[in-house]
PDB file of C-alpha atoms in Angstrom:
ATOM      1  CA  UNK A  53     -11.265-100.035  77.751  1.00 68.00           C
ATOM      2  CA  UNK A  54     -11.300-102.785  80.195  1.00 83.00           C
ATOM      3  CA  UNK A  55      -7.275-103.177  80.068  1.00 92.00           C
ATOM      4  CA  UNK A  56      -5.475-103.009  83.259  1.00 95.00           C
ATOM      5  CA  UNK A  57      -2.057-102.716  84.346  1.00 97.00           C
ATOM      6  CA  UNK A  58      -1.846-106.419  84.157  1.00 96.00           C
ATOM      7  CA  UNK A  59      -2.608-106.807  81.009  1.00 95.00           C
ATOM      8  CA  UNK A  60      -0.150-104.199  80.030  1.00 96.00           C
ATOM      9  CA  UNK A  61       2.468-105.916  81.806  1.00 96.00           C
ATOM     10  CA  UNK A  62       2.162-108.717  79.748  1.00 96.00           C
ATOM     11  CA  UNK A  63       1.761-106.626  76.689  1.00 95.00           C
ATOM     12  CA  UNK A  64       5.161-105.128  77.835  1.00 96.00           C
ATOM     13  CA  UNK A  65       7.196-107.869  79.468  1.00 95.00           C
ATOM     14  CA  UNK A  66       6.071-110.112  76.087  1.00 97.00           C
ATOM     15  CA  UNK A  67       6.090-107.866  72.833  1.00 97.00           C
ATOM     16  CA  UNK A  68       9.503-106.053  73.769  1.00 95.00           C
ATOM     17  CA  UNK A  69      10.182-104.549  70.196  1.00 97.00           C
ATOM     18  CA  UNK A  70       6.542-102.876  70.175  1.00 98.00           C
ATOM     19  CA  UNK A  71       6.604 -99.301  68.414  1.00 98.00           C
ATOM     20  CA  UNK A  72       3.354 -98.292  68.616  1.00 98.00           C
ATOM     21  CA  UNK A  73       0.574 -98.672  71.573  1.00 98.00           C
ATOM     22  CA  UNK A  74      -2.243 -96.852  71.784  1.00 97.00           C
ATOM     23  CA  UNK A  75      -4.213 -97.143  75.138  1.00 97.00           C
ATOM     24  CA  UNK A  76      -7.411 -94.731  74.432  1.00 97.00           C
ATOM     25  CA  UNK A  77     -10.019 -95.007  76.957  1.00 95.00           C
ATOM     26  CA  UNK A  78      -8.251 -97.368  78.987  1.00 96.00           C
ATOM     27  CA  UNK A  79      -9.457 -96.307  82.138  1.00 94.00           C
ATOM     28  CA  UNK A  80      -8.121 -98.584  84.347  1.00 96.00           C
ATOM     29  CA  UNK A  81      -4.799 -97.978  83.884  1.00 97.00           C
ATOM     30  CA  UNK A  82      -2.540 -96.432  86.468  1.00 98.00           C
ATOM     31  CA  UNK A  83       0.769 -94.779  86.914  1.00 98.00           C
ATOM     32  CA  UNK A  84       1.814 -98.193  87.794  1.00 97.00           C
ATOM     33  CA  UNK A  85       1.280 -99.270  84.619  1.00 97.00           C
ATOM     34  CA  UNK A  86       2.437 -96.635  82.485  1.00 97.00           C
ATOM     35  CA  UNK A  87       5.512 -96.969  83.844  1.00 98.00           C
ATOM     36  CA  UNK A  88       5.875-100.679  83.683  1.00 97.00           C
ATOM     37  CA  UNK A  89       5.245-100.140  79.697  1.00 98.00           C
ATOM     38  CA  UNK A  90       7.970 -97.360  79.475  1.00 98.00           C
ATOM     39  CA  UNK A  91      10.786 -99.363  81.294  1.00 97.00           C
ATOM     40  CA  UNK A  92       9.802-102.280  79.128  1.00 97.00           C
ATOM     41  CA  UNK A  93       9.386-100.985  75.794  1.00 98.00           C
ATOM     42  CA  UNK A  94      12.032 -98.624  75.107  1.00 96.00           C
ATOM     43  CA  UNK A  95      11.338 -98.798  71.048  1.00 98.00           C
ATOM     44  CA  UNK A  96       7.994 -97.054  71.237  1.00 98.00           C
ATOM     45  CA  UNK A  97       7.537 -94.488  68.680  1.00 98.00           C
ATOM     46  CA  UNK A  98       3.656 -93.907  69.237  1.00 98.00           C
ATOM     47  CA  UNK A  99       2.306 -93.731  72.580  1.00 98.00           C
ATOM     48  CA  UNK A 100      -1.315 -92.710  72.912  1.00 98.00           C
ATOM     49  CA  UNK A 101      -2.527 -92.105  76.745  1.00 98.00           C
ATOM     50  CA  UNK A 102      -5.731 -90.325  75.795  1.00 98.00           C
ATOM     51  CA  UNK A 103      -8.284 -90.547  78.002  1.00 97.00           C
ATOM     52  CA  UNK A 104      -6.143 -93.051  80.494  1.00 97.00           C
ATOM     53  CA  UNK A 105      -8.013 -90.775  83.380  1.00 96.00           C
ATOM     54  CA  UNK A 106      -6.292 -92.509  86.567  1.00 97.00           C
ATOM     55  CA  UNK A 107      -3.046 -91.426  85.200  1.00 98.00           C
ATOM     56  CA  UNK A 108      -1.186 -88.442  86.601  1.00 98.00           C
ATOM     57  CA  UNK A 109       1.883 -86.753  86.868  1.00 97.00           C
ATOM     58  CA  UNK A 110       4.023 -89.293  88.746  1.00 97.00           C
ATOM     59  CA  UNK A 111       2.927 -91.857  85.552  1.00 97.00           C
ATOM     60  CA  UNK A 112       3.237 -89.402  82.638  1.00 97.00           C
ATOM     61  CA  UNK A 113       7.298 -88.569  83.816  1.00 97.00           C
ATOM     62  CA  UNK A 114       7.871 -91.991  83.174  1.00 98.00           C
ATOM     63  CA  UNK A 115       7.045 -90.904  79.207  1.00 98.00           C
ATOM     64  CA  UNK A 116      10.165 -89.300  79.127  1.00 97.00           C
ATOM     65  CA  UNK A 117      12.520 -92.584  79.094  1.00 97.00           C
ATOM     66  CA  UNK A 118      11.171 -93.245  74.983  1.00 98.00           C
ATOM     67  CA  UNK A 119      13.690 -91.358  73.590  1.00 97.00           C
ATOM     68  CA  UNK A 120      12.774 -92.893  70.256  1.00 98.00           C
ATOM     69  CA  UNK A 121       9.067 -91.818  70.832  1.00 98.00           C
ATOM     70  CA  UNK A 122       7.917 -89.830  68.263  1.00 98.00           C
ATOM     71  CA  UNK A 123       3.830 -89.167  68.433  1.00 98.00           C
ATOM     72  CA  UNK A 124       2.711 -89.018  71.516  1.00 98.00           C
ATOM     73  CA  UNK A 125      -1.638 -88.807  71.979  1.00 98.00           C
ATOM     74  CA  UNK A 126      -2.811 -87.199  74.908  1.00 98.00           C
ATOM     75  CA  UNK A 127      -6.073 -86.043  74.590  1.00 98.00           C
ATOM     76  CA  UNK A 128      -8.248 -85.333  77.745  1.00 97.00           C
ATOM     77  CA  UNK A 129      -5.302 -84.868  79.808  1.00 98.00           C
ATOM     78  CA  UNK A 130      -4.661 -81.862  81.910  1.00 97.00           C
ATOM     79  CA  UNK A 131      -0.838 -82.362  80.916  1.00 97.00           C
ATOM     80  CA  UNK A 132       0.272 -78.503  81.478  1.00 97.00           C
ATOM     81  CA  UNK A 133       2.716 -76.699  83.116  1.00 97.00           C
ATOM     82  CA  UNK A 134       6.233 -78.451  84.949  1.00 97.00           C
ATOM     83  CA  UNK A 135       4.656 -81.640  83.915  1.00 97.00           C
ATOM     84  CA  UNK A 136       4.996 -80.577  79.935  1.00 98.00           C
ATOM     85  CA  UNK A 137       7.680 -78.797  80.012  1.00 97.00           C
ATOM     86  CA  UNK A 138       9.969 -82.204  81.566  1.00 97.00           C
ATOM     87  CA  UNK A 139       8.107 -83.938  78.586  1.00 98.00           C
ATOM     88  CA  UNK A 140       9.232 -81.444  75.848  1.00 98.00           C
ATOM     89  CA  UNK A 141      12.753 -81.261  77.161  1.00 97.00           C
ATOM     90  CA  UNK A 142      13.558 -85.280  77.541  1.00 98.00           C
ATOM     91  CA  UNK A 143      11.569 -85.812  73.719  1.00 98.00           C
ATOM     92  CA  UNK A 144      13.383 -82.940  71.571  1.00 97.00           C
ATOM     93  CA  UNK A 145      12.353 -85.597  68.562  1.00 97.00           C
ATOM     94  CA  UNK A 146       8.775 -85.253  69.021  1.00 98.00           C
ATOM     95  CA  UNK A 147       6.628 -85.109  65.501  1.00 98.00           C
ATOM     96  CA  UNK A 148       2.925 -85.374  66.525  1.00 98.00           C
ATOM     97  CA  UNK A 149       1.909 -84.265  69.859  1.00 98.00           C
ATOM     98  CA  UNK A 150      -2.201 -84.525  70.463  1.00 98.00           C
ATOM     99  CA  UNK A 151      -3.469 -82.267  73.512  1.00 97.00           C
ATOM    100  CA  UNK A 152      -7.087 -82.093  72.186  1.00 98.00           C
ATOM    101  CA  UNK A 153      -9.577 -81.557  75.120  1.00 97.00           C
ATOM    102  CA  UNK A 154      -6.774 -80.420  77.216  1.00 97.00           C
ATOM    103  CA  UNK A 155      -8.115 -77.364  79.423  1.00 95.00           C
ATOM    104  CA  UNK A 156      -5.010 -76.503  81.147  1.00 96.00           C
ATOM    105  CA  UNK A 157      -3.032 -75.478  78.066  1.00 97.00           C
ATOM    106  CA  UNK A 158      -1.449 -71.808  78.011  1.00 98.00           C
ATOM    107  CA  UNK A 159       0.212 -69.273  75.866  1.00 98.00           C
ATOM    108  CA  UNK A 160       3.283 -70.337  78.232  1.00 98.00           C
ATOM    109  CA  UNK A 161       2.696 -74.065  77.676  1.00 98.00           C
ATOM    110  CA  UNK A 162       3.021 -73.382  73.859  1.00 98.00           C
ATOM    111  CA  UNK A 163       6.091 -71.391  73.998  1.00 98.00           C
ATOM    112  CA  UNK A 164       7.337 -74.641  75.586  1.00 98.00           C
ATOM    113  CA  UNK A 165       6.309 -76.761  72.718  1.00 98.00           C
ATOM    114  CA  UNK A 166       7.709 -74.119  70.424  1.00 98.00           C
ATOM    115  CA  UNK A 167      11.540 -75.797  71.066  1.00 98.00           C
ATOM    116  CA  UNK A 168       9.775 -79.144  69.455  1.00 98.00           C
ATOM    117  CA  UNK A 169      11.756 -78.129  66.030  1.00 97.00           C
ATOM    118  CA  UNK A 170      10.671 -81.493  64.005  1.00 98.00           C
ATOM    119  CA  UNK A 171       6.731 -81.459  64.841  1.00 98.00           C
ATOM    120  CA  UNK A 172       4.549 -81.493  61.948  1.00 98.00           C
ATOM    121  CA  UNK A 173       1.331 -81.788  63.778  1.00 98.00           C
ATOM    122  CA  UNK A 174       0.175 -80.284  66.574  1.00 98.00           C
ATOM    123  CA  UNK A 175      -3.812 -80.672  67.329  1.00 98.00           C
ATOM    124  CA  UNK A 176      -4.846 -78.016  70.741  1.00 98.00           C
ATOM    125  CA  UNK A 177      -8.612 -78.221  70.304  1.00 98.00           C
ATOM    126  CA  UNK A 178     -11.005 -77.386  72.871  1.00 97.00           C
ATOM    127  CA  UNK A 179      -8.680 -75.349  74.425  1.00 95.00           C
ATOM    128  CA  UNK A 180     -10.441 -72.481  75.932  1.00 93.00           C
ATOM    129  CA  UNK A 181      -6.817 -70.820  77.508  1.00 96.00           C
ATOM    130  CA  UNK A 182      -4.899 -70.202  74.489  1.00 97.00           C
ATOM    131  CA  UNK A 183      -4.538 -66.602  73.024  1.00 98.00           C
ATOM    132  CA  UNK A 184      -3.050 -65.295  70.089  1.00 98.00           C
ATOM    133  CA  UNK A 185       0.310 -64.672  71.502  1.00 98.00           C
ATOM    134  CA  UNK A 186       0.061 -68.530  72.476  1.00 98.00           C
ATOM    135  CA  UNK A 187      -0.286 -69.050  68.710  1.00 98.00           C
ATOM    136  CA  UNK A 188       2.532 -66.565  67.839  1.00 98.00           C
ATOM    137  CA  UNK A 189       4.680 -69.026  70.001  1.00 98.00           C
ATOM    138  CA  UNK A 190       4.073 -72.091  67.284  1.00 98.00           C
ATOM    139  CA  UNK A 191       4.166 -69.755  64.227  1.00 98.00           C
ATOM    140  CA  UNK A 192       8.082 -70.661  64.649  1.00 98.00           C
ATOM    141  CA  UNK A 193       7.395 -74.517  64.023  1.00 98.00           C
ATOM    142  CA  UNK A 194       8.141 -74.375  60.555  1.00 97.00           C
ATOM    143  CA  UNK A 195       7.592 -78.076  59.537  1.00 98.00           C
ATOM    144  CA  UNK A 196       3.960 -77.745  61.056  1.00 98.00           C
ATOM    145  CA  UNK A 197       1.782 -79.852  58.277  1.00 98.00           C
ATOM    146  CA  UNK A 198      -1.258 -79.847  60.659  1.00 98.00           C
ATOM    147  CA  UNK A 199      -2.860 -77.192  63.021  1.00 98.00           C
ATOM    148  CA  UNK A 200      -5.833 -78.320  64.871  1.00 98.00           C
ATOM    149  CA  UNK A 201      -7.209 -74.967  66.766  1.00 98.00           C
ATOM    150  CA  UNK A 202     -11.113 -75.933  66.788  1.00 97.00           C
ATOM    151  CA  UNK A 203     -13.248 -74.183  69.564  1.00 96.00           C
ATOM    152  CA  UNK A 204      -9.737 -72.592  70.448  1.00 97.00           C
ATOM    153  CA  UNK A 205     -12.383 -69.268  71.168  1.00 95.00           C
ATOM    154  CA  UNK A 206      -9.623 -66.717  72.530  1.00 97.00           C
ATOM    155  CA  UNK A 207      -7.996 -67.067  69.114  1.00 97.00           C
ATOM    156  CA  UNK A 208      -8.638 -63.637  66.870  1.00 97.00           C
ATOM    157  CA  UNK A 209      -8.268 -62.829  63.394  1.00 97.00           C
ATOM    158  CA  UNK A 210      -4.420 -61.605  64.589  1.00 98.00           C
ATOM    159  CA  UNK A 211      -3.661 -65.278  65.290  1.00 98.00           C
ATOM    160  CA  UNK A 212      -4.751 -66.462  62.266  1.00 98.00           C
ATOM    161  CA  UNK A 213      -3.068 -63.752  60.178  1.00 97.00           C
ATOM    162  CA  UNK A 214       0.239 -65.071  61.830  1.00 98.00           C
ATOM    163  CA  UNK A 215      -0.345 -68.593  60.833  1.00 98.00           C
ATOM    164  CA  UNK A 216      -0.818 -67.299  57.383  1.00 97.00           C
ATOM    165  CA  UNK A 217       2.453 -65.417  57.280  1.00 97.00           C
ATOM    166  CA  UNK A 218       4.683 -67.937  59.025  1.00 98.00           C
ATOM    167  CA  UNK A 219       3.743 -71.552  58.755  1.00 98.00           C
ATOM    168  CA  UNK A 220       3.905 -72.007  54.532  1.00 97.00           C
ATOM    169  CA  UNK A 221       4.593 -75.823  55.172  1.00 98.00           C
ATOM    170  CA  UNK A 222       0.742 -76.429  56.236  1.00 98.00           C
ATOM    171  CA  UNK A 223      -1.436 -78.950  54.791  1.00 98.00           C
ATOM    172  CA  UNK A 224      -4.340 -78.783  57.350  1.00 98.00           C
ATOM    173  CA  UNK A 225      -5.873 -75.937  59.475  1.00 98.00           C
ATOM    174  CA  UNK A 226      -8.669 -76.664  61.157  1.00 98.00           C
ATOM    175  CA  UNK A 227     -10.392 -73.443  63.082  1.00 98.00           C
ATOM    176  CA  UNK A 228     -13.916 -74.757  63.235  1.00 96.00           C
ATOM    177  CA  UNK A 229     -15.908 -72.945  65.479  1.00 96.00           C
ATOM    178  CA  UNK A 230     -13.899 -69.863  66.187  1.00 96.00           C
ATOM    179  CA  UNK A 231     -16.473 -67.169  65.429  1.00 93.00           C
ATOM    180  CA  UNK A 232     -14.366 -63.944  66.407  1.00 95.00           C
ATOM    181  CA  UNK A 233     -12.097 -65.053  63.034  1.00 96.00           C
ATOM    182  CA  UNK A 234     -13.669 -62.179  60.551  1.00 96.00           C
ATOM    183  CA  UNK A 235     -12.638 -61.504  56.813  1.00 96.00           C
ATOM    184  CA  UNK A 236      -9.574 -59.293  58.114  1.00 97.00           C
ATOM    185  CA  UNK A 237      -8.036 -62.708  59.607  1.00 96.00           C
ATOM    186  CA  UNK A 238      -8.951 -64.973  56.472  1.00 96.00           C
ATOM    187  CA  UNK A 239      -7.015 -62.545  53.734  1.00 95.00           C
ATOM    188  CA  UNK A 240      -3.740 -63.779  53.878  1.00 94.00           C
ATOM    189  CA  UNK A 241      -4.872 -67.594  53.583  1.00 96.00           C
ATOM    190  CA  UNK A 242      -3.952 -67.803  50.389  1.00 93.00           C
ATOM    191  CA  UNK A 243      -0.075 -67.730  51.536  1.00 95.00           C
ATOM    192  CA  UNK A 244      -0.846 -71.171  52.813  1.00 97.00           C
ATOM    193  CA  UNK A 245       0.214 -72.548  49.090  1.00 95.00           C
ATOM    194  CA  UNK A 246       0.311 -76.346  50.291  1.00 97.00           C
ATOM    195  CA  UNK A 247      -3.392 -76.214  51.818  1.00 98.00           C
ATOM    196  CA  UNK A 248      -5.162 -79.172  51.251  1.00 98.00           C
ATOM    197  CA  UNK A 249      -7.782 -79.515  54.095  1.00 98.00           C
ATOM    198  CA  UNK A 250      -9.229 -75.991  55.627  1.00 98.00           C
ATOM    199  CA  UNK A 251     -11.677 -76.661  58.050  1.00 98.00           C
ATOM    200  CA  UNK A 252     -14.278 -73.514  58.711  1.00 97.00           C
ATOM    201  CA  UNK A 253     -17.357 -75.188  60.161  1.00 97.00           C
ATOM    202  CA  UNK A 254     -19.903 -72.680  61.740  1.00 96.00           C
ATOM    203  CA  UNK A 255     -17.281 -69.797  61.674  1.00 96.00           C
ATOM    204  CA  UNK A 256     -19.973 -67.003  61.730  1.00 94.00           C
ATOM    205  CA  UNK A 257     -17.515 -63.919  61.390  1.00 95.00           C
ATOM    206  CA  UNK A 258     -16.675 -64.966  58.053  1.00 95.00           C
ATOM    207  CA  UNK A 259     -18.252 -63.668  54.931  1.00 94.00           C
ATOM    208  CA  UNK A 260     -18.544 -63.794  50.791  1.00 93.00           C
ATOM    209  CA  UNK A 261     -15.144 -61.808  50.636  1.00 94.00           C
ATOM    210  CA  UNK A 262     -13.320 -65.024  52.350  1.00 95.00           C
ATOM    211  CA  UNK A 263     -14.515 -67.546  49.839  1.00 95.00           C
ATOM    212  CA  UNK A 264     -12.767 -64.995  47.369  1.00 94.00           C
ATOM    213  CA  UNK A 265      -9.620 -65.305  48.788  1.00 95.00           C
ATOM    214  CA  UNK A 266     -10.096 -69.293  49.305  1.00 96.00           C
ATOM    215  CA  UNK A 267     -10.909 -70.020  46.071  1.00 94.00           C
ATOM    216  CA  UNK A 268      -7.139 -68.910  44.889  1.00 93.00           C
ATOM    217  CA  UNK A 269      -5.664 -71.676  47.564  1.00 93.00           C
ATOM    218  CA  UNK A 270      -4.688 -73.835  44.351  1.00 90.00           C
ATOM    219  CA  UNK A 271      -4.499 -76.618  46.657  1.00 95.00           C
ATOM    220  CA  UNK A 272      -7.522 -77.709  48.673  1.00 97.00           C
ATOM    221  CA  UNK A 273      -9.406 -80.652  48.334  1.00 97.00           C
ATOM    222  CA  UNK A 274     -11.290 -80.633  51.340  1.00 98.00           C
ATOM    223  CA  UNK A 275     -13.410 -77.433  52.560  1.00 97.00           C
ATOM    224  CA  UNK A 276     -15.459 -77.639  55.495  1.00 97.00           C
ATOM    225  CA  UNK A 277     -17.640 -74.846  55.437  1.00 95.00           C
ATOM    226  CA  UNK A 278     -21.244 -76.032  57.013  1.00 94.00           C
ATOM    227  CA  UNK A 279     -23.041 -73.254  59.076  1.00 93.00           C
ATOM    228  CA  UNK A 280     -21.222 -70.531  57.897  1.00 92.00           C
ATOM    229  CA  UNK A 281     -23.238 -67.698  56.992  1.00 85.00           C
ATOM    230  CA  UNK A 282     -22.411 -67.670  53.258  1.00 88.00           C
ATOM    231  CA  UNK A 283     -25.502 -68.238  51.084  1.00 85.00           C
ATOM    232  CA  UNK A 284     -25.166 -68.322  46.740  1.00 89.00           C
ATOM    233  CA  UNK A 285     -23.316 -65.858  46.358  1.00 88.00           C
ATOM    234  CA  UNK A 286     -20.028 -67.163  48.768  1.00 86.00           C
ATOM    235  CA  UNK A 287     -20.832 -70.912  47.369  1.00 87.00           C
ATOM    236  CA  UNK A 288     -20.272 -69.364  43.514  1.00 91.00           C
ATOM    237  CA  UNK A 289     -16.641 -67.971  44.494  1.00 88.00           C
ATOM    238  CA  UNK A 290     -15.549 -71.678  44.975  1.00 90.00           C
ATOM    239  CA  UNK A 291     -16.996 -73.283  41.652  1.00 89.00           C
ATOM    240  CA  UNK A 292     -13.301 -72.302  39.923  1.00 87.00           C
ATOM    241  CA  UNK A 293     -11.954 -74.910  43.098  1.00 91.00           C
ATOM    242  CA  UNK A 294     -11.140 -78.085  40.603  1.00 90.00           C
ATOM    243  CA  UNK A 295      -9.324 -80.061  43.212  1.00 93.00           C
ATOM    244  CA  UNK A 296     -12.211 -79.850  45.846  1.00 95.00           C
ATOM    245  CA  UNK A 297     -13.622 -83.545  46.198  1.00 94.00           C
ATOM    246  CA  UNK A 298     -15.744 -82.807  49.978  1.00 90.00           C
TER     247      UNK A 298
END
């Protein structure tokens, strides 16, 4: 946290074949220094910005020179709009984008990141914008492996039904927190063959008849399930579960 755009100009002007540098909570760098790192350190393949609060638009264009840059973290950041979409169309390689926190994130914003053909993750938690034709946008990522959509509150059971139907590739879906995601929205999770971690923490529109149709994803080892309204008889449905270790 108490890096500066000093120190990053060492880092920079010093460790030139760097490919990953992740600058959480850094909150005294600038624009100044984001760019110094960019023109410097052309190699990157992770960048992570999260939380790097005195950085703005004028620093985050300078992103768009990694063209080997493949996960890029920006939690906390109101990266949205013209900003993203010069972002999305200079990176068409981008694998792992983090906007987690971001409030400024819209159904339009995701149809932008829909043209990201080789992400597998995609994490848009917090997000109190997005809609389900926002999530309809994604459902055309194929290679999606991981779908964070916690606290994502605008999100119905229509959303989630078109997760189910179109992204078969997933290995994580985390919708903690979304309580208008009923029974009708949880049927067709059981599509989602590759499932390993499903994260339903304090999703109260859920019942018994979802366990039922969790317990026959052949694939989960990790079921997150605290505060949901479930009781015995939902906690029996999942006994068959032999992979589950948490």
């Amino acid at each position: 946290p108490l890096t500066t755009d000093a120190g990053l100009r060492h880092i920079a002007t010093n460790l030139p074949m760097l490919k990953q540098l992740n600058l959480f909570r850094c909150q005294k760098v600038t624009d100044a220094g984001l760019e110094v790192v960019c023109d410097h350190l052309p190699g990157l393949e992770l960048l992570g910005i999260s939380s790097c609060r005195q950085t703005t638009a004028a620093g985050w264009q300078h992103i768009a020179k990694l063209k080997h840059l493949r996960q890029l973290e920006l939690r906390f950041l109101p990266v949205a709009g013209d900003d993203l979409r010069r972002l999305v169309d200079a990176l068409p390689e981008l694998e792992h984008l983090d906007f987690c926190f971001n409030q400024q994130l819209t159904d339009r914003d995701l149809e932008c990141i829909s043209t990201l053909k080789h992400l597998t993750h995609l994490d848009i938690a917090f997000n109190g914008k997005v809609t389900d034709a926002g999530v309809k946008h994604i459902c055309t990522l194929r290679n999606l492996k991981l779908l964070r959509l916690q606290q994502c509150t605008k999100i119905t059971d229509n959303g989630l039904r078109a997760v189910c139907s179109a992204l078969g590739n997933l290995e994580e879906l985390d919708i903690h927190d979304i309580s208008s995601v009923t029974d009708f929205g949880m049927e067709n999770i059981s599509q989602l063959s590759k499932l390993k971690t499903l994260n339903l923490y304090n999703c109260k529109g859920i019942t018994v008849d979802s366990m039922r149709v969790v317990a026959r994803c052949p694939n989960i080892d990790d079921l997150n399930i605290n505060f949901c309204q479930l009781g015995n008889a939902g906690i029996a449905h999942l006994v068959g579960m032999k992979k589950l270790t948490k």
